Amino acid sequence: CFCELKGSINDCGCNVDTVDHFNNVKIYPRLQSLLVKNFFRYFQVNLQKECPFWKDDSKCAMRYCHVESCEEGDIPDGIRAASGDFPEESPNFKYKESSQSFPETNCLEDEDLIQELSYLNTTISSRAQEEFEKWQLYDEADENFCILDNSKDGAEYVDLLLNPERYTGYKGDSAHRIWKNIYLENCFDTDTVNLRSYLPPAVDLDQVCFEQRAFYRIISGLHSSINIHLCSKYLLDDSSSLLFGKEGGNWGHNVDEFRRRFGPEGTGGQGPQWLKNLYFIYLVELRALAKAAPYLEDEIFYTGETEEDDEVRMAVKELLSVVKSFPSHFNESLMFSSKLGAIKLKQDFREKFRNISRIMDCVGCDKCRLWGKVQTQGLGTALKILFSDKINRYTVPTKYVERQQFKLTRTEIVTLFNAFGRLSNSIRELENFREFIR
Ligand code: FAD
């Protein structure tokens, strides 16, 4: 029964109880106070992109699907100046090294020769620069596990605090099609996939390779987390919802809805396993934060509001020291470690996650699309951290140039922390549901 969910978390070396205690006491309260800060609450997103896979005009009509975007003036100057990501002139571009100095020459040169040389210099250096940028783009794209909304066209700022993830009423064929296609990205043989439960009954999870299992558990854990949120912030009573023209309504925990989604009865006994998958994805993202800690500790989280920026830096450092103290982190080195086909498998894995972030543009409810993007982009960032070789070079004392090779954009950092915040919140909510059900 889910109220007695305990025991080891499959494929990870720790127990449900350990994670519950660690999250609810140490992580959850710290994240709650961090995610309300300006750096983390404003997210730049394009909710108008067309679905690249199929034509679906079934937009959710409920007003709870609506997303309120921000006015220009609401966004702190520092965030607006950086316009989502960090251009070189933004203060968030760290480690700006003093320009390299060359030995000065005192010789008098022939004027023509100097001109010719300087022409050659600029051509060579601009060509080299072009090549370098091309490869840098290629390298960075190759590391990414998701497609980020990089283009500013159609992008708007959204205040995540004013648009909380909760019940929206998005359901039926459109929602099912999204979940079905997300699960079908997994490398299981699609002919055998049972579209009702999306778990191939003919395929035993213990029989498939660790990477495939991990993929399934990560997606299933994300699915659980989204559904736990809609059960814990459920629209219990709509009657006061248009009081004074403002969105009202009575929101709270819907225990029956939770029981239907995760109890053993309605789910063919799978509900408790789906909840364990939530713990699995939590441990994956926790490990990513621990691994990226040296990078994130150097980050300046610039919004232009000095006092708040100082507070954020201190709070992040404290959170990361707690994250690092977790005794049994997920061991990502077990993935893609077999010599046979490991590179191909990693490429496939990456491509499948990228497709999942593309599928988010097919979600027919703006609020769900917003939080779907936050969570899949955050997950993509976590995977980029876990499987990037460049971050290993960042963590050991190394040359400036090598440290510079690993980069996270503001969007990646904001989604990484918010996505982890959602998982942390879900685990905390499970504690509440256990209390209600006991
Ligand atoms: P679904 O959740 O649609 O699941 C379909 C089937 O998948 C189930 O019948 C079951 O067999 C299987 N399944 C269910 N859970 C799991 C699991 N954890 N692991 C493996 N298999 C599982 N609704 C909101 O109210 N608010 C939101 O913010 C919201 N965000 C969403 C974001 C995205 C990206 C998507 C795709 C949907 C979102 N939804 C949201 C809709 C919500 O997730 C459900 O799809 C909807 O409530 C219908 O639920 P359902 O009972 O039909 O089952």
Coordinates of C-alpha atoms and ligand atoms in Angstrom, one line a residue:
C1 CA 0.0 0.0 0.0
F2 CA 1.3 3.5 -0.8
C3 CA 0.8 4.6 2.8
E4 CA 3.4 2.1 3.8
L5 CA 5.7 2.7 0.8
K6 CA 9.1 1.7 2.1
G7 CA 12.1 -0.5 1.3
S8 CA 14.9 0.1 -1.2
I9 CA 14.4 2.2 -4.3
N10 CA 15.1 0.0 -7.3
D11 CA 18.5 0.7 -9.0
C12 CA 19.6 3.0 -6.2
G13 CA 21.4 2.2 -3.1
C14 CA 19.1 3.7 -0.5
N15 CA 15.7 3.4 1.1
V16 CA 12.5 5.4 0.8
D17 CA 12.7 6.3 4.5
T18 CA 16.2 7.8 4.1
V19 CA 15.1 10.0 1.3
D20 CA 11.9 11.0 3.1
H21 CA 13.8 12.2 6.1
F22 CA 16.5 13.9 4.2
N23 CA 14.1 15.7 1.8
N24 CA 11.4 16.7 4.3
V25 CA 13.7 17.9 7.0
K26 CA 16.8 19.2 5.2
I27 CA 16.1 20.0 1.5
Y28 CA 12.4 21.0 1.2
P29 CA 12.4 23.9 3.7
R30 CA 15.6 25.4 2.2
L31 CA 14.3 25.1 -1.4
Q32 CA 11.0 26.6 -0.5
S33 CA 12.7 29.8 0.7
L34 CA 15.1 29.9 -2.3
L35 CA 12.6 29.4 -5.1
V36 CA 10.7 32.5 -4.2
K37 CA 13.7 34.7 -4.9
N38 CA 13.6 36.8 -8.1
F39 CA 16.4 34.9 -9.8
F40 CA 14.4 31.7 -9.7
R41 CA 10.8 32.9 -10.0
Y42 CA 11.0 34.6 -13.5
F43 CA 11.2 32.2 -16.3
Q44 CA 11.5 33.1 -20.0
V45 CA 9.5 30.8 -22.2
N46 CA 7.8 30.5 -25.5
L47 CA 4.3 29.0 -25.1
Q48 CA 3.2 29.7 -28.7
K49 CA 5.4 27.2 -30.5
E50 CA 3.6 24.8 -32.8
C51 CA 3.6 21.1 -32.1
P52 CA 6.2 19.7 -34.5
F53 CA 4.7 16.2 -34.5
W54 CA 1.0 16.4 -35.1
K55 CA -1.9 18.8 -35.5
D56 CA -3.9 19.2 -32.4
D57 CA -6.2 22.1 -31.9
S58 CA -7.7 20.9 -28.8
K59 CA -6.7 23.7 -26.4
C60 CA -7.8 23.4 -22.8
A61 CA -10.7 25.8 -22.3
M62 CA -10.6 25.9 -18.5
R63 CA -9.5 29.2 -17.2
Y64 CA -7.2 27.3 -14.8
C65 CA -5.1 26.4 -17.9
H66 CA -4.3 30.0 -18.5
V67 CA -0.9 31.5 -17.9
E68 CA -0.4 35.1 -16.7
S69 CA 2.7 36.6 -18.3
C70 CA 4.6 39.5 -16.7
E71 CA 4.8 43.1 -17.6
E72 CA 8.2 44.4 -18.7
G73 CA 8.5 46.5 -15.6
D74 CA 8.0 43.5 -13.2
I75 CA 11.3 41.9 -14.2
P76 CA 14.4 43.0 -12.3
D77 CA 16.8 45.0 -14.5
G78 CA 19.6 42.5 -14.1
I79 CA 17.5 39.6 -15.5
R80 CA 16.1 41.7 -18.3
A81 CA 19.5 42.9 -19.3
A82 CA 20.8 39.4 -19.6
S83 CA 17.6 38.6 -21.5
G84 CA 17.3 35.0 -20.4
D85 CA 20.8 33.9 -20.9
F86 CA 24.2 35.4 -20.2
P87 CA 25.7 37.5 -22.9
E88 CA 29.4 38.2 -22.4
E89 CA 28.9 41.7 -21.0
S90 CA 26.4 40.5 -18.4
P91 CA 27.9 40.3 -14.8
N92 CA 26.8 36.7 -14.8
F93 CA 29.5 35.9 -17.2
K94 CA 32.0 34.9 -14.6
Y95 CA 35.8 34.5 -14.7
K96 CA 36.3 37.3 -17.2
E97 CA 40.0 37.0 -17.3
S98 CA 42.1 40.1 -17.7
S99 CA 43.0 40.5 -21.3
Q100 CA 46.1 38.5 -22.2
S101 CA 49.1 40.7 -22.5
F102 CA 51.6 40.2 -25.3
P103 CA 55.2 41.3 -25.2
E104 CA 55.6 44.7 -26.7
T105 CA 57.9 45.3 -29.7
N106 CA 59.7 48.4 -30.1
C107 CA 60.8 47.9 -33.7
L108 CA 59.8 50.3 -36.4
E109 CA 58.1 48.5 -39.2
D110 CA 57.3 49.4 -42.7
E111 CA 53.9 51.0 -42.8
D112 CA 52.6 48.9 -45.8
L113 CA 53.8 45.7 -44.3
I114 CA 52.0 46.5 -41.0
Q115 CA 48.8 47.1 -42.9
E116 CA 49.1 43.9 -44.9
L117 CA 49.8 41.9 -41.8
S118 CA 46.9 43.4 -39.9
Y119 CA 44.6 42.6 -42.9
L120 CA 45.9 39.0 -42.8
N121 CA 45.5 38.9 -39.0
T122 CA 41.9 40.0 -39.0
T123 CA 41.0 37.5 -41.8
I124 CA 42.7 34.6 -40.2
S125 CA 41.3 35.5 -36.7
S126 CA 37.8 36.1 -38.0
R127 CA 37.9 32.7 -39.9
A128 CA 39.3 31.0 -36.8
Q129 CA 36.7 32.7 -34.7
E130 CA 33.9 31.5 -37.0
E131 CA 35.2 27.9 -37.0
F132 CA 35.7 28.0 -33.2
E133 CA 32.1 29.3 -32.7
K134 CA 30.7 26.7 -35.1
W135 CA 32.4 23.9 -33.2
Q136 CA 31.5 25.4 -29.9
L137 CA 27.9 25.5 -30.9
Y138 CA 28.2 21.9 -32.1
D139 CA 29.8 20.8 -28.9
E140 CA 27.3 22.5 -26.7
A141 CA 24.3 21.2 -28.7
D142 CA 25.8 17.8 -28.5
E143 CA 25.8 17.9 -24.7
N144 CA 22.2 19.0 -24.4
F145 CA 19.5 16.6 -23.4
C146 CA 16.8 19.0 -24.2
I147 CA 15.8 21.8 -26.6
L148 CA 15.9 25.1 -24.9
D149 CA 13.7 28.0 -25.9
N150 CA 16.7 30.1 -27.0
S151 CA 15.1 32.3 -29.6
K152 CA 13.7 35.4 -28.1
D153 CA 10.9 35.5 -30.7
G154 CA 7.6 34.9 -29.0
A155 CA 9.3 34.4 -25.6
E156 CA 7.7 36.0 -22.6
Y157 CA 8.6 36.2 -19.0
V158 CA 6.4 34.3 -16.6
D159 CA 6.3 34.6 -12.8
L160 CA 6.2 31.0 -11.6
L161 CA 4.9 32.0 -8.2
L162 CA 1.8 33.6 -9.8
N163 CA 1.2 30.5 -12.0
P164 CA 1.5 27.5 -9.6
E165 CA 1.4 24.0 -10.9
R166 CA -2.0 22.5 -9.8
Y167 CA -5.1 20.9 -11.1
T168 CA -6.2 22.4 -14.4
G169 CA -8.7 19.9 -15.7
Y170 CA -6.5 19.0 -18.7
K171 CA -7.3 15.3 -19.4
G172 CA -8.7 13.0 -22.0
D173 CA -7.2 12.1 -25.5
S174 CA -4.9 15.1 -25.7
A175 CA -3.2 14.5 -22.4
H176 CA -3.1 10.7 -23.0
R177 CA -1.5 11.3 -26.4
I178 CA 1.3 13.3 -24.8
W179 CA 2.0 10.7 -22.1
K180 CA 1.8 7.9 -24.7
N181 CA 4.3 9.5 -27.0
I182 CA 6.7 10.4 -24.2
Y183 CA 6.7 6.7 -23.1
L184 CA 7.1 5.6 -26.7
E185 CA 10.3 7.5 -26.9
N186 CA 11.7 4.7 -24.7
C187 CA 13.7 2.2 -26.6
F188 CA 11.3 -0.7 -25.8
D189 CA 9.9 -2.5 -28.8
T190 CA 6.9 -0.3 -29.6
D191 CA 4.8 -3.2 -31.0
T192 CA 4.6 -4.7 -27.6
V193 CA 3.8 -1.6 -25.7
N194 CA 0.5 -1.7 -24.0
L195 CA -0.9 1.7 -24.8
R196 CA -3.3 1.6 -21.8
S197 CA -0.7 1.3 -19.1
Y198 CA 2.3 2.3 -21.4
L199 CA 4.3 -0.4 -19.7
P200 CA 4.9 -3.4 -22.0
P201 CA 3.6 -6.4 -20.1
A202 CA 5.7 -8.7 -22.2
V203 CA 8.9 -6.8 -21.2
D204 CA 10.1 -7.5 -17.7
L205 CA 11.8 -4.3 -16.3
D206 CA 14.5 -6.5 -14.8
Q207 CA 15.3 -7.9 -18.2
V208 CA 16.0 -4.7 -20.0
C209 CA 19.3 -2.9 -19.8
F210 CA 19.9 -0.4 -17.0
E211 CA 19.8 2.6 -19.3
Q212 CA 16.3 1.6 -20.6
R213 CA 15.1 1.0 -17.1
A214 CA 16.4 4.3 -15.9
F215 CA 14.7 6.1 -18.8
Y216 CA 11.4 4.5 -18.0
R217 CA 11.8 5.2 -14.2
I218 CA 12.7 8.8 -14.8
I219 CA 9.7 9.5 -17.0
S220 CA 7.3 7.6 -14.8
G221 CA 8.7 9.5 -11.7
L222 CA 8.1 12.8 -13.5
H223 CA 4.5 11.6 -14.4
S224 CA 3.9 10.7 -10.7
S225 CA 5.2 14.1 -9.6
I226 CA 2.9 16.0 -11.9
N227 CA -0.1 13.9 -10.9
I228 CA 0.7 14.3 -7.2
H229 CA 0.7 18.1 -7.6
L230 CA -2.7 18.1 -9.2
C231 CA -4.1 15.9 -6.4
S232 CA -2.6 18.1 -3.7
K233 CA -3.7 21.4 -5.3
Y234 CA -7.1 20.2 -6.5
L235 CA -10.1 22.4 -7.3
L236 CA -12.4 21.2 -4.5
D237 CA -15.0 23.8 -5.0
D238 CA -15.4 26.2 -8.0
S239 CA -18.3 28.2 -6.6
S240 CA -16.3 31.2 -5.4
S241 CA -14.0 31.1 -8.4
L242 CA -15.1 34.4 -10.1
L243 CA -15.4 36.5 -7.0
F244 CA -14.7 40.1 -7.9
G245 CA -13.5 38.9 -11.3
K246 CA -10.4 37.3 -9.7
E247 CA -9.5 33.7 -9.9
G248 CA -10.6 32.2 -6.7
G249 CA -11.9 28.7 -5.9
N250 CA -11.2 26.4 -3.0
W251 CA -8.0 24.4 -3.5
G252 CA -6.7 21.6 -1.4
H253 CA -5.8 17.9 -1.2
N254 CA -8.1 15.4 -2.9
V255 CA -7.4 12.1 -1.2
D256 CA -9.8 10.1 -3.4
E257 CA -8.1 11.3 -6.5
F258 CA -4.7 10.4 -5.1
R259 CA -6.0 6.9 -4.1
R260 CA -7.4 6.4 -7.6
R261 CA -4.1 7.3 -9.3
F262 CA -1.7 5.6 -6.9
G263 CA -3.6 3.0 -4.9
P264 CA -2.9 -0.6 -5.9
E265 CA -6.6 -1.2 -7.0
G266 CA -7.1 1.1 -10.0
T267 CA -3.5 0.8 -11.2
G268 CA -3.2 -3.0 -11.6
G269 CA -0.9 -2.9 -8.5
Q270 CA 1.5 -0.5 -10.2
G271 CA 0.7 2.7 -8.2
P272 CA 3.3 2.1 -5.5
Q273 CA 6.0 1.3 -8.1
W274 CA 5.2 4.6 -9.8
L275 CA 5.7 6.4 -6.5
K276 CA 9.0 4.7 -6.1
N277 CA 10.0 6.0 -9.5
L278 CA 9.4 9.5 -8.1
Y279 CA 12.2 8.7 -5.6
F280 CA 14.4 7.5 -8.4
I281 CA 14.2 10.7 -10.5
Y282 CA 14.7 12.7 -7.2
L283 CA 18.0 10.9 -6.6
V284 CA 19.0 11.5 -10.2
E285 CA 18.5 15.2 -9.9
L286 CA 20.0 15.3 -6.4
R287 CA 23.2 13.8 -7.8
A288 CA 23.3 16.3 -10.6
L289 CA 23.1 19.2 -8.1
A290 CA 25.9 17.6 -6.1
K291 CA 28.0 17.1 -9.2
A292 CA 27.5 20.7 -10.4
A293 CA 28.1 22.1 -6.9
P294 CA 31.6 23.5 -7.7
Y295 CA 30.2 25.3 -10.7
L296 CA 27.1 26.6 -9.0
E297 CA 29.1 27.8 -6.0
D298 CA 30.9 30.1 -8.4
E299 CA 27.7 31.4 -9.9
I300 CA 26.7 35.0 -9.0
F301 CA 22.9 34.7 -9.5
Y302 CA 22.8 38.3 -10.7
T303 CA 19.5 40.2 -10.7
G304 CA 20.9 43.7 -10.0
E305 CA 19.4 43.7 -6.4
T306 CA 22.6 43.5 -4.4
E307 CA 21.1 42.5 -1.0
E308 CA 18.9 39.7 -2.5
D309 CA 21.7 38.5 -4.7
D310 CA 24.0 38.1 -1.7
E311 CA 21.2 36.2 0.2
V312 CA 20.7 33.9 -2.8
R313 CA 24.4 33.1 -3.1
M314 CA 24.6 32.2 0.6
A315 CA 21.4 30.1 0.5
V316 CA 22.6 28.2 -2.6
K317 CA 25.9 27.4 -0.9
E318 CA 24.1 26.2 2.2
L319 CA 21.7 24.1 0.1
L320 CA 24.5 22.6 -1.9
S321 CA 26.5 21.6 1.2
V322 CA 23.4 19.7 2.4
V323 CA 23.0 18.1 -1.0
K324 CA 26.6 17.0 -1.0
S325 CA 26.2 15.5 2.5
F326 CA 23.6 12.9 1.2
P327 CA 25.2 9.5 2.0
S328 CA 24.3 7.4 -1.0
H329 CA 24.1 9.3 -4.2
F330 CA 22.9 7.8 -7.5
N331 CA 25.8 6.3 -9.3
E332 CA 25.7 7.6 -12.9
S333 CA 28.9 6.0 -13.8
L334 CA 27.0 2.7 -14.1
M335 CA 25.2 4.1 -17.1
F336 CA 26.8 3.9 -20.6
S337 CA 29.7 2.0 -19.1
S338 CA 29.6 -1.2 -21.2
K339 CA 32.1 -0.9 -24.0
L340 CA 29.7 -2.4 -26.5
G341 CA 27.6 0.3 -28.1
A342 CA 27.8 2.7 -25.2
I343 CA 28.4 5.8 -27.3
K344 CA 25.5 4.9 -29.6
L345 CA 23.2 4.2 -26.6
K346 CA 24.2 7.6 -25.0
Q347 CA 23.4 9.4 -28.3
D348 CA 20.0 7.6 -28.5
F349 CA 19.3 8.4 -24.9
R350 CA 20.1 12.1 -25.5
E351 CA 18.0 12.2 -28.7
K352 CA 15.0 10.7 -27.0
F353 CA 15.1 13.2 -24.2
R354 CA 15.4 16.0 -26.7
N355 CA 12.2 14.7 -28.4
I356 CA 10.5 14.8 -25.1
S357 CA 11.2 18.5 -24.8
R358 CA 9.8 19.0 -28.3
I359 CA 6.7 17.1 -27.3
M360 CA 6.1 19.7 -24.7
D361 CA 5.1 22.1 -27.5
C362 CA 2.1 19.7 -28.1
V363 CA 0.6 20.0 -24.6
G364 CA -2.8 21.6 -25.1
C365 CA -3.0 23.5 -21.7
D366 CA -0.7 26.5 -21.3
K367 CA -0.2 26.0 -17.5
C368 CA 0.7 22.3 -18.0
R369 CA 2.9 23.3 -21.0
L370 CA 4.7 25.9 -18.8
W371 CA 5.4 23.5 -16.0
G372 CA 6.1 20.6 -18.4
K373 CA 8.8 22.8 -20.0
V374 CA 10.3 23.8 -16.6
Q375 CA 10.5 20.2 -15.5
T376 CA 11.7 18.6 -18.7
Q377 CA 14.3 21.4 -19.3
G378 CA 15.4 21.0 -15.6
L379 CA 15.7 17.3 -16.1
G380 CA 17.6 17.8 -19.4
T381 CA 20.1 20.1 -17.5
A382 CA 20.5 17.4 -14.8
L383 CA 21.3 14.8 -17.4
K384 CA 23.7 17.2 -19.2
I385 CA 25.5 17.6 -15.9
L386 CA 25.6 13.9 -15.2
F387 CA 26.9 12.8 -18.6
S388 CA 29.1 15.7 -19.6
D389 CA 32.8 15.1 -19.6
K390 CA 33.4 18.8 -19.4
I391 CA 32.0 19.1 -15.9
N392 CA 34.6 16.7 -14.6
R393 CA 37.3 19.1 -15.8
Y394 CA 35.5 21.9 -13.9
T395 CA 35.6 20.0 -10.6
V396 CA 39.3 19.3 -10.4
P397 CA 41.7 22.2 -10.0
T398 CA 42.5 22.9 -13.6
K399 CA 43.3 25.6 -16.1
Y400 CA 40.9 28.5 -16.7
V401 CA 40.4 27.5 -20.3
E402 CA 39.2 24.1 -19.3
R403 CA 36.9 25.4 -16.6
Q404 CA 35.4 27.7 -19.2
Q405 CA 34.3 24.8 -21.4
F406 CA 31.5 23.8 -19.0
K407 CA 28.6 26.4 -19.0
L408 CA 25.0 26.5 -17.8
T409 CA 22.7 29.3 -19.0
R410 CA 20.4 31.2 -16.7
T411 CA 17.5 29.2 -18.1
E412 CA 19.2 25.9 -17.3
I413 CA 20.0 27.0 -13.8
V414 CA 16.5 28.3 -13.1
T415 CA 14.9 25.1 -14.5
L416 CA 17.3 22.8 -12.7
F417 CA 16.4 24.2 -9.3
N418 CA 12.7 24.6 -10.0
A419 CA 12.4 21.0 -11.4
F420 CA 14.2 19.7 -8.3
G421 CA 11.9 21.9 -6.2
R422 CA 8.9 20.2 -7.8
L423 CA 10.2 16.7 -6.9
S424 CA 11.0 17.8 -3.4
N425 CA 7.5 19.2 -3.0
S426 CA 6.0 15.9 -4.3
I427 CA 7.9 13.8 -1.7
R428 CA 6.8 16.2 1.0
E429 CA 3.2 15.9 -0.3
L430 CA 3.4 12.1 0.0
E431 CA 3.9 12.6 3.7
N432 CA 0.7 14.7 3.9
F433 CA -1.3 12.0 1.9
R434 CA 0.0 9.3 4.2
E435 CA -1.3 11.3 7.2
F436 CA -4.7 11.8 5.6
I437 CA -5.0 8.1 4.7
R438 CA -3.8 6.6 8.0
Ligands
FAD1 P1 -2.8 9.9 -17.0 O1 -2.0 10.6 -15.9 O2 -3.1 10.7 -18.2 O3 -2.0 8.6 -17.3 C1 -2.3 7.8 -18.4 C2 -2.0 6.3 -18.1 O4 -0.6 6.2 -17.8 C3 -2.7 5.8 -16.9 O5 -3.9 5.3 -17.2 C4 -1.7 4.8 -16.3 O6 -1.9 3.5 -17.0 C5 -0.4 5.3 -16.8 N1 0.3 6.0 -15.7 C6 -0.2 6.9 -14.8 N2 0.7 7.4 -14.0 C7 1.9 6.7 -14.3 C8 3.2 6.7 -13.8 N3 3.5 7.6 -12.8 N4 4.1 5.9 -14.3 C9 3.8 5.1 -15.3 N5 2.6 5.0 -15.9 C10 1.6 5.8 -15.4 N6 -3.1 18.1 -15.3 C11 -3.3 19.0 -14.3 O7 -4.4 19.1 -13.7 N7 -2.4 20.0 -13.9 C12 -1.1 20.0 -14.5 O8 -0.3 20.9 -14.2 C13 -0.8 19.0 -15.5 N8 0.3 19.0 -16.2 C14 0.6 18.1 -17.2 C15 1.8 18.2 -17.9 C16 2.0 17.3 -18.9 C17 3.3 17.4 -19.7 C18 1.0 16.4 -19.3 C19 1.3 15.4 -20.4 C20 -0.2 16.3 -18.6 C21 -0.4 17.2 -17.5 N9 -1.6 17.1 -16.8 C22 -1.9 18.1 -15.9 C23 -2.6 16.1 -17.1 C24 -2.4 14.9 -16.1 O9 -1.1 14.5 -16.1 C25 -3.3 13.7 -16.6 O10 -2.9 13.3 -17.9 C26 -4.8 13.9 -16.5 O11 -5.1 14.3 -15.2 C27 -5.5 12.6 -16.9 O12 -5.2 11.6 -16.0 P2 -5.5 10.0 -16.2 O13 -6.1 9.5 -14.9 O14 -6.4 9.9 -17.4 O15 -4.1 9.3 -16.4

